[in-house]
Amino acid sequence: MPQTIISVKCTDQVLTPIDTPVIAAGGVDENKIAFDFCSKWDGFTKKAVFRYNKSVTAEADVGEDNSCIVPPEVTAQAGYMFFGVYGVNEAGVKRTSTVIKYKIEKGAVNLL
């Protein structure tokens, strides 16, 4: 299935957007984030965390391919989503990243 992919580099705890395509509101399971983690994240189970307009929050598992699907509840309407990532290793150590603010444009389904 074709997907819109946001590419992000994660160096230590800093997220840096690499490819930032337009995301139109209303899509379901079509938007993906692909992370490029530095070696400091090796051995960590990772989750992406999302917030939409400071009200809706969600999490998504980051798979072995270092990507996740953006939860549709954070792209349902035009506005801003915020996302970051955290990881936990077997010893219980937790790493976290900075947060990226990403604009969600008005989508055609919002006209219905």
PDB file of C-alpha atoms in Angstrom:
ATOM      1  CA  MET A   1       0.000   0.000   0.000  1.00  0.00           C
ATOM      2  CA  PRO A   2       1.418   3.425  -0.919  1.00  0.00           C
ATOM      3  CA  GLN A   3       2.136   5.567   2.107  1.00  0.00           C
ATOM      4  CA  THR A   4       3.253   9.091   2.816  1.00  0.00           C
ATOM      5  CA  ILE A   5       6.519   8.809   4.748  1.00  0.00           C
ATOM      6  CA  ILE A   6       7.990  11.410   7.083  1.00  0.00           C
ATOM      7  CA  SER A   7      11.723  10.665   7.451  1.00  0.00           C
ATOM      8  CA  VAL A   8      13.413  11.652  10.704  1.00  0.00           C
ATOM      9  CA  LYS A   9      16.990  11.277  11.942  1.00  0.00           C
ATOM     10  CA  CYS A  10      17.512  10.660  15.659  1.00  0.00           C
ATOM     11  CA  THR A  11      21.022  11.530  16.811  1.00  0.00           C
ATOM     12  CA  ASP A  12      21.391  10.959  20.555  1.00  0.00           C
ATOM     13  CA  GLN A  13      18.199  12.663  21.764  1.00  0.00           C
ATOM     14  CA  VAL A  14      17.683  15.125  18.899  1.00  0.00           C
ATOM     15  CA  LEU A  15      15.062  14.494  16.212  1.00  0.00           C
ATOM     16  CA  THR A  16      15.787  16.185  12.884  1.00  0.00           C
ATOM     17  CA  PRO A  17      13.262  16.098  10.019  1.00  0.00           C
ATOM     18  CA  ILE A  18      14.799  14.865   6.762  1.00  0.00           C
ATOM     19  CA  ASP A  19      11.801  14.436   4.431  1.00  0.00           C
ATOM     20  CA  THR A  20       8.644  16.371   5.309  1.00  0.00           C
ATOM     21  CA  PRO A  21       5.843  15.650   2.828  1.00  0.00           C
ATOM     22  CA  VAL A  22       2.450  17.335   3.029  1.00  0.00           C
ATOM     23  CA  ILE A  23       0.010  15.390   5.225  1.00  0.00           C
ATOM     24  CA  ALA A  24      -3.681  16.024   4.494  1.00  0.00           C
ATOM     25  CA  ALA A  25      -6.127  15.510   7.360  1.00  0.00           C
ATOM     26  CA  GLY A  26      -8.448  12.537   7.364  1.00  0.00           C
ATOM     27  CA  GLY A  27      -6.232   9.728   6.077  1.00  0.00           C
ATOM     28  CA  VAL A  28      -6.264   6.402   7.925  1.00  0.00           C
ATOM     29  CA  ASP A  29      -3.185   4.135   8.078  1.00  0.00           C
ATOM     30  CA  GLU A  30      -1.539   5.955   5.170  1.00  0.00           C
ATOM     31  CA  ASN A  31       0.949   8.160   7.009  1.00  0.00           C
ATOM     32  CA  LYS A  32       4.171   6.690   8.338  1.00  0.00           C
ATOM     33  CA  ILE A  33       7.262   7.920  10.167  1.00  0.00           C
ATOM     34  CA  ALA A  34      10.608   6.305   9.357  1.00  0.00           C
ATOM     35  CA  PHE A  35      13.287   6.899  11.981  1.00  0.00           C
ATOM     36  CA  ASP A  36      17.049   6.677  11.441  1.00  0.00           C
ATOM     37  CA  PHE A  37      18.431   6.043  14.948  1.00  0.00           C
ATOM     38  CA  CYS A  38      22.058   6.456  15.976  1.00  0.00           C
ATOM     39  CA  SER A  39      23.782   3.578  17.801  1.00  0.00           C
ATOM     40  CA  LYS A  40      22.878   5.022  21.228  1.00  0.00           C
ATOM     41  CA  TRP A  41      19.360   3.619  20.612  1.00  0.00           C
ATOM     42  CA  ASP A  42      20.586   0.045  20.031  1.00  0.00           C
ATOM     43  CA  GLY A  43      18.902  -2.439  22.364  1.00  0.00           C
ATOM     44  CA  PHE A  44      15.925  -0.180  23.123  1.00  0.00           C
ATOM     45  CA  THR A  45      12.292  -1.063  22.439  1.00  0.00           C
ATOM     46  CA  LYS A  46      10.882   2.148  20.962  1.00  0.00           C
ATOM     47  CA  LYS A  47       7.507   3.886  20.949  1.00  0.00           C
ATOM     48  CA  ALA A  48       6.515   7.048  19.143  1.00  0.00           C
ATOM     49  CA  VAL A  49       4.266   9.436  21.048  1.00  0.00           C
ATOM     50  CA  PHE A  50       1.882  11.884  19.402  1.00  0.00           C
ATOM     51  CA  ARG A  51      -0.203  14.838  20.437  1.00  0.00           C
ATOM     52  CA  TYR A  52      -2.670  16.782  18.294  1.00  0.00           C
ATOM     53  CA  ASN A  53      -3.448  20.430  19.115  1.00  0.00           C
ATOM     54  CA  LYS A  54      -2.528  19.761  22.765  1.00  0.00           C
ATOM     55  CA  SER A  55      -5.643  17.614  23.321  1.00  0.00           C
ATOM     56  CA  VAL A  56      -5.457  14.216  21.597  1.00  0.00           C
ATOM     57  CA  THR A  57      -2.605  11.877  22.544  1.00  0.00           C
ATOM     58  CA  ALA A  58      -1.598   8.495  21.130  1.00  0.00           C
ATOM     59  CA  GLU A  59       1.327   6.072  20.952  1.00  0.00           C
ATOM     60  CA  ALA A  60       2.574   3.744  18.227  1.00  0.00           C
ATOM     61  CA  ASP A  61       5.089   0.915  18.417  1.00  0.00           C
ATOM     62  CA  VAL A  62       8.223   1.518  16.360  1.00  0.00           C
ATOM     63  CA  GLY A  63       8.848  -1.733  14.513  1.00  0.00           C
ATOM     64  CA  GLU A  64      12.070  -3.564  13.723  1.00  0.00           C
ATOM     65  CA  ASP A  65      12.271  -1.505  10.525  1.00  0.00           C
ATOM     66  CA  ASN A  66      12.377   1.639  12.740  1.00  0.00           C
ATOM     67  CA  SER A  67       9.054   2.945  11.453  1.00  0.00           C
ATOM     68  CA  CYS A  68       5.497   3.351  12.678  1.00  0.00           C
ATOM     69  CA  ILE A  69       2.091   4.298  11.351  1.00  0.00           C
ATOM     70  CA  VAL A  70       0.858   7.710  12.488  1.00  0.00           C
ATOM     71  CA  PRO A  71      -2.328   7.143  14.521  1.00  0.00           C
ATOM     72  CA  PRO A  72      -5.297   8.520  12.541  1.00  0.00           C
ATOM     73  CA  GLU A  73      -6.713  10.346  15.563  1.00  0.00           C
ATOM     74  CA  VAL A  74      -3.808  12.831  15.427  1.00  0.00           C
ATOM     75  CA  THR A  75      -4.309  13.557  11.719  1.00  0.00           C
ATOM     76  CA  ALA A  76      -8.125  13.603  11.686  1.00  0.00           C
ATOM     77  CA  GLN A  77      -8.322  17.402  11.472  1.00  0.00           C
ATOM     78  CA  ALA A  78      -6.128  20.193  10.158  1.00  0.00           C
ATOM     79  CA  GLY A  79      -3.800  21.689  12.748  1.00  0.00           C
ATOM     80  CA  TYR A  80      -0.532  20.646  14.344  1.00  0.00           C
ATOM     81  CA  MET A  81       0.613  17.283  15.581  1.00  0.00           C
ATOM     82  CA  PHE A  82       3.628  16.942  17.822  1.00  0.00           C
ATOM     83  CA  PHE A  83       5.660  13.755  17.945  1.00  0.00           C
ATOM     84  CA  GLY A  84       8.708  12.279  19.605  1.00  0.00           C
ATOM     85  CA  VAL A  85      10.053   8.864  20.509  1.00  0.00           C
ATOM     86  CA  TYR A  86      11.185   7.076  23.638  1.00  0.00           C
ATOM     87  CA  GLY A  87      12.787   3.729  24.290  1.00  0.00           C
ATOM     88  CA  VAL A  88      13.283   1.331  27.185  1.00  0.00           C
ATOM     89  CA  ASN A  89      15.974  -1.356  27.369  1.00  0.00           C
ATOM     90  CA  GLU A  90      16.075  -4.625  29.323  1.00  0.00           C
ATOM     91  CA  ALA A  91      17.714  -2.910  32.319  1.00  0.00           C
ATOM     92  CA  GLY A  92      14.826  -0.421  32.528  1.00  0.00           C
ATOM     93  CA  VAL A  93      16.892   2.490  31.218  1.00  0.00           C
ATOM     94  CA  LYS A  94      14.669   4.976  29.367  1.00  0.00           C
ATOM     95  CA  ARG A  95      15.831   7.244  26.509  1.00  0.00           C
ATOM     96  CA  THR A  96      13.724  10.042  25.120  1.00  0.00           C
ATOM     97  CA  SER A  97      13.930  12.444  22.204  1.00  0.00           C
ATOM     98  CA  THR A  98      13.078  16.014  21.453  1.00  0.00           C
ATOM     99  CA  VAL A  99       9.676  16.776  19.895  1.00  0.00           C
ATOM    100  CA  ILE A 100       8.828  17.820  16.344  1.00  0.00           C
ATOM    101  CA  LYS A 101       5.874  20.098  15.499  1.00  0.00           C
ATOM    102  CA  TYR A 102       4.298  19.035  12.182  1.00  0.00           C
ATOM    103  CA  LYS A 103       1.519  20.795  10.266  1.00  0.00           C
ATOM    104  CA  ILE A 104      -1.505  18.777   9.130  1.00  0.00           C
ATOM    105  CA  GLU A 105      -3.197  20.447   6.167  1.00  0.00           C
ATOM    106  CA  LYS A 106      -6.951  20.485   5.555  1.00  0.00           C
ATOM    107  CA  GLY A 107      -7.989  17.312   3.717  1.00  0.00           C
ATOM    108  CA  ALA A 108     -10.878  16.669   1.333  1.00  0.00           C
ATOM    109  CA  VAL A 109     -12.682  14.439   3.848  1.00  0.00           C
ATOM    110  CA  ASN A 110     -12.940  17.483   6.121  1.00  0.00           C
ATOM    111  CA  LEU A 111     -15.254  19.048   3.511  1.00  0.00           C
ATOM    112  CA  LEU A 112     -17.915  16.355   3.967  1.00  0.00           C
TER     113      LEU A 112
END
